[in-house]
Amino acid sequence: MKKIIEHPLVQRDVTQLRNKNTNSEDFRRLAKRASIIAGVEVLSGLEICREDVVTPLGPFPGIKISKPFPYFVSIMRAGSIMTDALHNLYPEASIGHIGLSRNHDTLEPSQYYLNLADDLSELMVVICDPMLATAGSAIHSINLLKQKHASNIIFFSLLASKYGVERLSEAHPDIKIFTCAMDEELNDHGYILPGLGDAGDRLFNT
Ligand code: PRP
Ligand code: URA
């Protein structure tokens, strides 16, 4: 399943993320705001059960979130701005981290850090990475999560390439992909075109 989040407020922010004149401070602010707005849609599949409360004027049959609870995964470096955003929406969630950096020549992900819960079988796992380009990083991450028994997995990006979405869907047809935009092309260095450049560098001013 693939969903592009068309909300005008998200599309407005993604346009300014693409703008080469957006500075790093604004880039972080926009990436976080777009992730919060889009995150509402990403988390719309959460299950609920009844929770009765009493207002100052009487009883009310309300709801609370029930299992499977969400678990957020940040693909470092750039994913942290998105897990921060989702944490605003669901502060009780635990956050796992996968440190990956793409080899400039082979475009294969190289792993430098891993911190995941041992058993993800009962959780709704939301992987956050602003960029889905060749899908190498996403596929590697999902392989790791499945080794930890994750079976309910969402991949959430701000920008994807058409190739990346197709490759990811082929490698892991069971996952749901949410993205805010999908561009047609990748260049010879694996960058999304027209894209937004290097998300990590723009976020961290490197
Ligand atoms: C970027 C991005 C993804 C990856 C996407 O990270 O945040 O993790 O590239 O590319 P792919 O779909 O072709 O694998 P990068 O490796 O540049 O690391 P960074 O977040 O530390 O900048
Ligand atoms: N990583 C990025 O940060 N940007 C791209 O366009 C592709 C991978």
PDB file of C-alpha atoms and ligand atoms in Angstrom:
ATOM      1  CA  MET A   1       0.000   0.000   0.000  1.00  0.00           C
ATOM      2  CA  LYS A   2       1.333   3.424  -0.957  1.00  0.00           C
ATOM      3  CA  LYS A   3      -0.161   6.778   0.051  1.00  0.00           C
ATOM      4  CA  ILE A   4       0.931  10.267  -0.945  1.00  0.00           C
ATOM      5  CA  ILE A   5      -0.167  12.822   1.626  1.00  0.00           C
ATOM      6  CA  GLU A   6      -1.646  15.620  -0.461  1.00  0.00           C
ATOM      7  CA  HIS A   7      -2.664  17.958   2.385  1.00  0.00           C
ATOM      8  CA  PRO A   8      -2.087  21.573   1.209  1.00  0.00           C
ATOM      9  CA  LEU A   9      -0.241  22.487   4.424  1.00  0.00           C
ATOM     10  CA  VAL A  10       2.164  19.586   3.890  1.00  0.00           C
ATOM     11  CA  GLN A  11       2.666  20.437   0.202  1.00  0.00           C
ATOM     12  CA  ARG A  12       3.372  24.059   1.138  1.00  0.00           C
ATOM     13  CA  ASP A  13       6.101  22.972   3.560  1.00  0.00           C
ATOM     14  CA  VAL A  14       7.612  20.424   1.168  1.00  0.00           C
ATOM     15  CA  THR A  15       7.865  23.134  -1.493  1.00  0.00           C
ATOM     16  CA  GLN A  16       9.936  25.271   0.867  1.00  0.00           C
ATOM     17  CA  LEU A  17      12.048  22.243   1.856  1.00  0.00           C
ATOM     18  CA  ARG A  18      12.881  21.894  -1.839  1.00  0.00           C
ATOM     19  CA  ASN A  19      13.764  25.588  -2.148  1.00  0.00           C
ATOM     20  CA  LYS A  20      17.567  25.903  -2.213  1.00  0.00           C
ATOM     21  CA  ASN A  21      17.278  29.285  -0.453  1.00  0.00           C
ATOM     22  CA  THR A  22      15.698  27.755   2.675  1.00  0.00           C
ATOM     23  CA  ASN A  23      18.324  27.892   5.424  1.00  0.00           C
ATOM     24  CA  SER A  24      19.054  25.114   7.899  1.00  0.00           C
ATOM     25  CA  GLU A  25      17.036  26.608  10.754  1.00  0.00           C
ATOM     26  CA  ASP A  26      13.963  26.968   8.551  1.00  0.00           C
ATOM     27  CA  PHE A  27      14.588  23.554   7.003  1.00  0.00           C
ATOM     28  CA  ARG A  28      14.375  21.923  10.453  1.00  0.00           C
ATOM     29  CA  ARG A  29      11.239  23.870  11.359  1.00  0.00           C
ATOM     30  CA  LEU A  30       9.510  22.998   8.076  1.00  0.00           C
ATOM     31  CA  ALA A  31      10.562  19.335   8.147  1.00  0.00           C
ATOM     32  CA  LYS A  32       9.198  19.000  11.667  1.00  0.00           C
ATOM     33  CA  ARG A  33       5.927  20.774  10.901  1.00  0.00           C
ATOM     34  CA  ALA A  34       5.334  18.773   7.714  1.00  0.00           C
ATOM     35  CA  SER A  35       6.069  15.571   9.667  1.00  0.00           C
ATOM     36  CA  ILE A  36       3.567  16.506  12.370  1.00  0.00           C
ATOM     37  CA  ILE A  37       0.785  17.277   9.892  1.00  0.00           C
ATOM     38  CA  ALA A  38       1.533  14.218   7.746  1.00  0.00           C
ATOM     39  CA  GLY A  39       2.072  12.167  10.902  1.00  0.00           C
ATOM     40  CA  VAL A  40      -1.586  12.619  11.833  1.00  0.00           C
ATOM     41  CA  GLU A  41      -2.452  10.716   8.642  1.00  0.00           C
ATOM     42  CA  VAL A  42       0.325   8.150   9.141  1.00  0.00           C
ATOM     43  CA  LEU A  43      -1.063   7.330  12.609  1.00  0.00           C
ATOM     44  CA  SER A  44      -4.698   7.318  11.522  1.00  0.00           C
ATOM     45  CA  GLY A  45      -4.710   3.509  11.555  1.00  0.00           C
ATOM     46  CA  LEU A  46      -4.156   3.332  15.319  1.00  0.00           C
ATOM     47  CA  GLU A  47      -6.633   1.096  17.099  1.00  0.00           C
ATOM     48  CA  ILE A  48      -8.880   2.473  19.813  1.00  0.00           C
ATOM     49  CA  CYS A  49     -10.951   1.108  22.668  1.00  0.00           C
ATOM     50  CA  ARG A  50     -13.452   2.692  25.000  1.00  0.00           C
ATOM     51  CA  GLU A  51     -12.378   4.892  27.886  1.00  0.00           C
ATOM     52  CA  ASP A  52     -15.100   6.428  29.995  1.00  0.00           C
ATOM     53  CA  VAL A  53     -14.354   9.784  31.575  1.00  0.00           C
ATOM     54  CA  VAL A  54     -16.376  12.189  33.653  1.00  0.00           C
ATOM     55  CA  THR A  55     -16.549  15.812  32.531  1.00  0.00           C
ATOM     56  CA  PRO A  56     -17.353  18.501  35.124  1.00  0.00           C
ATOM     57  CA  LEU A  57     -20.973  18.038  34.011  1.00  0.00           C
ATOM     58  CA  GLY A  58     -21.302  14.287  33.640  1.00  0.00           C
ATOM     59  CA  PRO A  59     -20.078  10.997  32.166  1.00  0.00           C
ATOM     60  CA  PHE A  60     -18.695  10.734  28.624  1.00  0.00           C
ATOM     61  CA  PRO A  61     -18.011   7.474  26.697  1.00  0.00           C
ATOM     62  CA  GLY A  62     -14.595   8.367  25.215  1.00  0.00           C
ATOM     63  CA  ILE A  63     -11.763   6.400  23.648  1.00  0.00           C
ATOM     64  CA  LYS A  64      -8.103   5.627  24.216  1.00  0.00           C
ATOM     65  CA  ILE A  65      -5.416   4.165  21.988  1.00  0.00           C
ATOM     66  CA  SER A  66      -5.151   0.397  22.255  1.00  0.00           C
ATOM     67  CA  LYS A  67      -2.717  -2.274  20.994  1.00  0.00           C
ATOM     68  CA  PRO A  68      -0.796  -2.432  18.735  1.00  0.00           C
ATOM     69  CA  PHE A  69       0.878   0.666  20.185  1.00  0.00           C
ATOM     70  CA  PRO A  70       3.196   2.665  17.937  1.00  0.00           C
ATOM     71  CA  TYR A  71       6.993   2.302  18.021  1.00  0.00           C
ATOM     72  CA  PHE A  72       8.999   4.857  16.069  1.00  0.00           C
ATOM     73  CA  VAL A  73      12.304   4.153  14.350  1.00  0.00           C
ATOM     74  CA  SER A  74      14.692   6.911  13.355  1.00  0.00           C
ATOM     75  CA  ILE A  75      17.022   6.212  10.437  1.00  0.00           C
ATOM     76  CA  MET A  76      19.980   8.354  11.446  1.00  0.00           C
ATOM     77  CA  ARG A  77      20.878  10.996  10.903  1.00  0.00           C
ATOM     78  CA  ALA A  78      17.984  12.595   9.152  1.00  0.00           C
ATOM     79  CA  GLY A  79      15.104  10.548  10.583  1.00  0.00           C
ATOM     80  CA  SER A  80      15.362  12.158  14.018  1.00  0.00           C
ATOM     81  CA  ILE A  81      13.465  15.293  12.964  1.00  0.00           C
ATOM     82  CA  MET A  82      10.530  13.060  12.004  1.00  0.00           C
ATOM     83  CA  THR A  83      10.561  10.875  15.129  1.00  0.00           C
ATOM     84  CA  ASP A  84      10.615  14.120  17.152  1.00  0.00           C
ATOM     85  CA  ALA A  85       7.501  15.183  15.283  1.00  0.00           C
ATOM     86  CA  LEU A  86       5.696  11.881  15.861  1.00  0.00           C
ATOM     87  CA  HIS A  87       6.712  11.982  19.527  1.00  0.00           C
ATOM     88  CA  ASN A  88       4.752  15.223  19.799  1.00  0.00           C
ATOM     89  CA  LEU A  89       1.686  13.314  18.654  1.00  0.00           C
ATOM     90  CA  TYR A  90       2.301  10.173  20.714  1.00  0.00           C
ATOM     91  CA  PRO A  91       4.759  10.905  23.557  1.00  0.00           C
ATOM     92  CA  GLU A  92       4.398   7.445  25.145  1.00  0.00           C
ATOM     93  CA  ALA A  93       6.124   5.729  22.199  1.00  0.00           C
ATOM     94  CA  SER A  94       9.592   4.242  22.444  1.00  0.00           C
ATOM     95  CA  ILE A  95      12.053   5.149  19.718  1.00  0.00           C
ATOM     96  CA  GLY A  96      14.503   2.777  18.062  1.00  0.00           C
ATOM     97  CA  HIS A  97      17.555   3.960  16.129  1.00  0.00           C
ATOM     98  CA  ILE A  98      19.302   2.595  13.063  1.00  0.00           C
ATOM     99  CA  GLY A  99      22.476   4.412  12.006  1.00  0.00           C
ATOM    100  CA  LEU A 100      23.063   4.149   8.269  1.00  0.00           C
ATOM    101  CA  SER A 101      25.129   6.058   5.804  1.00  0.00           C
ATOM    102  CA  ARG A 102      25.095   5.479   2.091  1.00  0.00           C
ATOM    103  CA  ASN A 103      28.357   4.586   0.414  1.00  0.00           C
ATOM    104  CA  HIS A 104      28.927   7.315  -2.196  1.00  0.00           C
ATOM    105  CA  ASP A 105      30.203   4.866  -4.837  1.00  0.00           C
ATOM    106  CA  THR A 106      28.049   1.768  -4.407  1.00  0.00           C
ATOM    107  CA  LEU A 107      24.997   3.594  -2.918  1.00  0.00           C
ATOM    108  CA  GLU A 108      24.684   0.633  -0.517  1.00  0.00           C
ATOM    109  CA  PRO A 109      23.851   1.474   3.113  1.00  0.00           C
ATOM    110  CA  SER A 110      26.554   0.928   5.682  1.00  0.00           C
ATOM    111  CA  GLN A 111      25.372   0.381   9.261  1.00  0.00           C
ATOM    112  CA  TYR A 112      27.161   2.122  12.151  1.00  0.00           C
ATOM    113  CA  TYR A 113      24.606   1.929  14.974  1.00  0.00           C
ATOM    114  CA  LEU A 114      21.654  -0.189  16.072  1.00  0.00           C
ATOM    115  CA  ASN A 115      19.354   0.161  19.054  1.00  0.00           C
ATOM    116  CA  LEU A 116      16.028  -1.655  18.690  1.00  0.00           C
ATOM    117  CA  ALA A 117      13.716  -3.411  21.127  1.00  0.00           C
ATOM    118  CA  ASP A 118      14.170  -7.199  21.007  1.00  0.00           C
ATOM    119  CA  ASP A 119      10.548  -8.038  20.249  1.00  0.00           C
ATOM    120  CA  LEU A 120       8.542  -5.798  17.924  1.00  0.00           C
ATOM    121  CA  SER A 121       5.814  -8.351  17.222  1.00  0.00           C
ATOM    122  CA  GLU A 122       3.074  -6.546  19.171  1.00  0.00           C
ATOM    123  CA  LEU A 123       3.826  -3.035  17.896  1.00  0.00           C
ATOM    124  CA  MET A 124       2.951  -0.769  15.001  1.00  0.00           C
ATOM    125  CA  VAL A 125       6.437   0.117  13.763  1.00  0.00           C
ATOM    126  CA  VAL A 126       6.772   3.480  11.999  1.00  0.00           C
ATOM    127  CA  ILE A 127      10.137   3.937  10.268  1.00  0.00           C
ATOM    128  CA  CYS A 128      11.045   7.579   9.727  1.00  0.00           C
ATOM    129  CA  ASP A 129      13.470   8.764   7.061  1.00  0.00           C
ATOM    130  CA  PRO A 130      12.903  11.959   5.074  1.00  0.00           C
ATOM    131  CA  MET A 131      14.328  10.445   1.880  1.00  0.00           C
ATOM    132  CA  LEU A 132      13.467   7.233   0.023  1.00  0.00           C
ATOM    133  CA  ALA A 133      15.828   7.293  -2.961  1.00  0.00           C
ATOM    134  CA  THR A 134      17.212   3.930  -4.194  1.00  0.00           C
ATOM    135  CA  ALA A 135      15.428   2.247  -1.223  1.00  0.00           C
ATOM    136  CA  GLY A 136      18.645   0.507  -0.127  1.00  0.00           C
ATOM    137  CA  SER A 137      18.467   2.069   3.356  1.00  0.00           C
ATOM    138  CA  ALA A 138      14.754   1.332   3.732  1.00  0.00           C
ATOM    139  CA  ILE A 139      15.095  -2.309   2.663  1.00  0.00           C
ATOM    140  CA  HIS A 140      18.068  -2.843   4.987  1.00  0.00           C
ATOM    141  CA  SER A 141      16.144  -1.285   7.895  1.00  0.00           C
ATOM    142  CA  ILE A 142      13.052  -3.383   7.309  1.00  0.00           C
ATOM    143  CA  ASN A 143      15.155  -6.547   7.134  1.00  0.00           C
ATOM    144  CA  LEU A 144      16.510  -5.660  10.589  1.00  0.00           C
ATOM    145  CA  LEU A 145      13.049  -4.918  11.966  1.00  0.00           C
ATOM    146  CA  LYS A 146      11.681  -8.205  10.671  1.00  0.00           C
ATOM    147  CA  GLN A 147      14.547 -10.006  12.434  1.00  0.00           C
ATOM    148  CA  LYS A 148      13.047  -8.433  15.582  1.00  0.00           C
ATOM    149  CA  HIS A 149       9.662  -9.944  14.629  1.00  0.00           C
ATOM    150  CA  ALA A 150       8.026  -6.734  13.353  1.00  0.00           C
ATOM    151  CA  SER A 151       5.053  -7.557  11.121  1.00  0.00           C
ATOM    152  CA  ASN A 152       3.067  -4.308  11.203  1.00  0.00           C
ATOM    153  CA  ILE A 153       5.392  -1.823   9.494  1.00  0.00           C
ATOM    154  CA  ILE A 154       4.911   1.651   8.038  1.00  0.00           C
ATOM    155  CA  PHE A 155       7.640   3.487   6.137  1.00  0.00           C
ATOM    156  CA  PHE A 156       7.185   7.284   6.416  1.00  0.00           C
ATOM    157  CA  SER A 157       9.179   9.710   4.260  1.00  0.00           C
ATOM    158  CA  LEU A 158       8.891  13.327   3.242  1.00  0.00           C
ATOM    159  CA  LEU A 159      10.103  12.684  -0.290  1.00  0.00           C
ATOM    160  CA  ALA A 160      10.410   9.519  -2.361  1.00  0.00           C
ATOM    161  CA  SER A 161      11.538   8.560  -5.827  1.00  0.00           C
ATOM    162  CA  LYS A 162       9.235   6.514  -8.006  1.00  0.00           C
ATOM    163  CA  TYR A 163      12.006   3.912  -8.345  1.00  0.00           C
ATOM    164  CA  GLY A 164      12.471   3.751  -4.550  1.00  0.00           C
ATOM    165  CA  VAL A 165       8.762   3.208  -3.925  1.00  0.00           C
ATOM    166  CA  GLU A 166       8.615   0.465  -6.561  1.00  0.00           C
ATOM    167  CA  ARG A 167      11.772  -1.280  -5.295  1.00  0.00           C
ATOM    168  CA  LEU A 168      10.638  -1.104  -1.664  1.00  0.00           C
ATOM    169  CA  SER A 169       7.152  -2.417  -2.505  1.00  0.00           C
ATOM    170  CA  GLU A 170       8.711  -5.305  -4.406  1.00  0.00           C
ATOM    171  CA  ALA A 171      11.169  -6.206  -1.635  1.00  0.00           C
ATOM    172  CA  HIS A 172       8.605  -5.845   1.179  1.00  0.00           C
ATOM    173  CA  PRO A 173       5.069  -5.981  -0.280  1.00  0.00           C
ATOM    174  CA  ASP A 174       3.541  -6.241   3.209  1.00  0.00           C
ATOM    175  CA  ILE A 175       4.547  -2.760   4.410  1.00  0.00           C
ATOM    176  CA  LYS A 176       2.642   0.506   4.069  1.00  0.00           C
ATOM    177  CA  ILE A 177       4.461   3.472   2.520  1.00  0.00           C
ATOM    178  CA  PHE A 178       3.449   7.036   3.366  1.00  0.00           C
ATOM    179  CA  THR A 179       5.246   9.883   1.644  1.00  0.00           C
ATOM    180  CA  CYS A 180       4.526  13.555   1.084  1.00  0.00           C
ATOM    181  CA  ALA A 181       5.765  13.638  -2.520  1.00  0.00           C
ATOM    182  CA  MET A 182       7.073  11.289  -5.180  1.00  0.00           C
ATOM    183  CA  ASP A 183       9.549  12.495  -7.830  1.00  0.00           C
ATOM    184  CA  GLU A 184      10.111  10.741 -11.157  1.00  0.00           C
ATOM    185  CA  GLU A 185      13.882  10.583 -11.311  1.00  0.00           C
ATOM    186  CA  LEU A 186      17.152   9.714  -9.569  1.00  0.00           C
ATOM    187  CA  ASN A 187      20.489  11.078 -10.771  1.00  0.00           C
ATOM    188  CA  ASP A 188      23.672   9.031 -11.270  1.00  0.00           C
ATOM    189  CA  HIS A 189      24.640   9.639  -7.619  1.00  0.00           C
ATOM    190  CA  GLY A 190      21.326   8.293  -6.300  1.00  0.00           C
ATOM    191  CA  TYR A 191      19.866  11.724  -5.510  1.00  0.00           C
ATOM    192  CA  ILE A 192      16.177  12.356  -6.051  1.00  0.00           C
ATOM    193  CA  LEU A 193      15.445  14.799  -8.889  1.00  0.00           C
ATOM    194  CA  PRO A 194      14.379  17.533  -8.484  1.00  0.00           C
ATOM    195  CA  GLY A 195      14.247  16.444  -4.828  1.00  0.00           C
ATOM    196  CA  LEU A 196      15.564  18.706  -2.100  1.00  0.00           C
ATOM    197  CA  GLY A 197      19.279  17.892  -2.031  1.00  0.00           C
ATOM    198  CA  ASP A 198      20.944  16.131   0.888  1.00  0.00           C
ATOM    199  CA  ALA A 199      18.431  16.048   3.734  1.00  0.00           C
ATOM    200  CA  GLY A 200      21.009  15.280   6.458  1.00  0.00           C
ATOM    201  CA  ASP A 201      23.307  18.094   5.370  1.00  0.00           C
ATOM    202  CA  ARG A 202      20.471  20.592   5.161  1.00  0.00           C
ATOM    203  CA  LEU A 203      19.057  19.581   8.562  1.00  0.00           C
ATOM    204  CA  PHE A 204      22.364  19.661  10.388  1.00  0.00           C
ATOM    205  CA  ASN A 205      24.039  22.448   8.398  1.00  0.00           C
ATOM    206  CA  THR A 206      26.961  20.235   7.388  1.00  0.00           C
TER     207      THR A 206
HETATM  208  C1  PRP B   1      20.019   9.548   3.237  1.00  0.00           C
HETATM  209  C2  PRP B   1      18.581   9.468   3.692  1.00  0.00           C
HETATM  210  C3  PRP B   1      18.316   7.992   3.657  1.00  0.00           C
HETATM  211  C4  PRP B   1      19.132   7.532   2.486  1.00  0.00           C
HETATM  212  C5  PRP B   1      18.210   7.329   1.332  1.00  0.00           C
HETATM  213  O1  PRP B   1      20.858   9.280   4.282  1.00  0.00           O
HETATM  214  O2  PRP B   1      18.335  10.073   4.927  1.00  0.00           O
HETATM  215  O3  PRP B   1      18.678   7.320   4.834  1.00  0.00           O
HETATM  216  O4  PRP B   1      20.081   8.568   2.216  1.00  0.00           O
HETATM  217  O5  PRP B   1      18.880   6.825   0.250  1.00  0.00           O
HETATM  218  P1  PRP B   1      18.580   5.376  -0.339  1.00  0.00           P
HETATM  219  O6  PRP B   1      17.096   5.247  -0.444  1.00  0.00           O
HETATM  220  O7  PRP B   1      19.248   5.429  -1.682  1.00  0.00           O
HETATM  221  O8  PRP B   1      19.191   4.347   0.560  1.00  0.00           O
HETATM  222  P2  PRP B   1      22.454   9.359   4.181  1.00  0.00           P
HETATM  223  O9  PRP B   1      22.997   8.001   3.866  1.00  0.00           O
HETATM  224  O10 PRP B   1      22.831  10.464   3.238  1.00  0.00           O
HETATM  225  O11 PRP B   1      22.889   9.654   5.663  1.00  0.00           O
HETATM  226  P3  PRP B   1      22.616  10.922   6.612  1.00  0.00           P
HETATM  227  O12 PRP B   1      21.179  10.835   7.080  1.00  0.00           O
HETATM  228  O13 PRP B   1      23.584  10.724   7.717  1.00  0.00           O
HETATM  229  O14 PRP B   1      22.878  12.173   5.815  1.00  0.00           O
HETATM  230  N1  URA B   2      19.572  11.172   0.400  1.00  0.00           N
HETATM  231  C1  URA B   2      19.299  12.482   0.413  1.00  0.00           C
HETATM  232  O1  URA B   2      19.506  13.147   1.431  1.00  0.00           O
HETATM  233  N2  URA B   2      18.818  13.052  -0.699  1.00  0.00           N
HETATM  234  C2  URA B   2      18.564  12.348  -1.815  1.00  0.00           C
HETATM  235  O2  URA B   2      18.104  12.933  -2.816  1.00  0.00           O
HETATM  236  C3  URA B   2      18.858  10.983  -1.811  1.00  0.00           C
HETATM  237  C4  URA B   2      19.351  10.412  -0.677  1.00  0.00           C
END
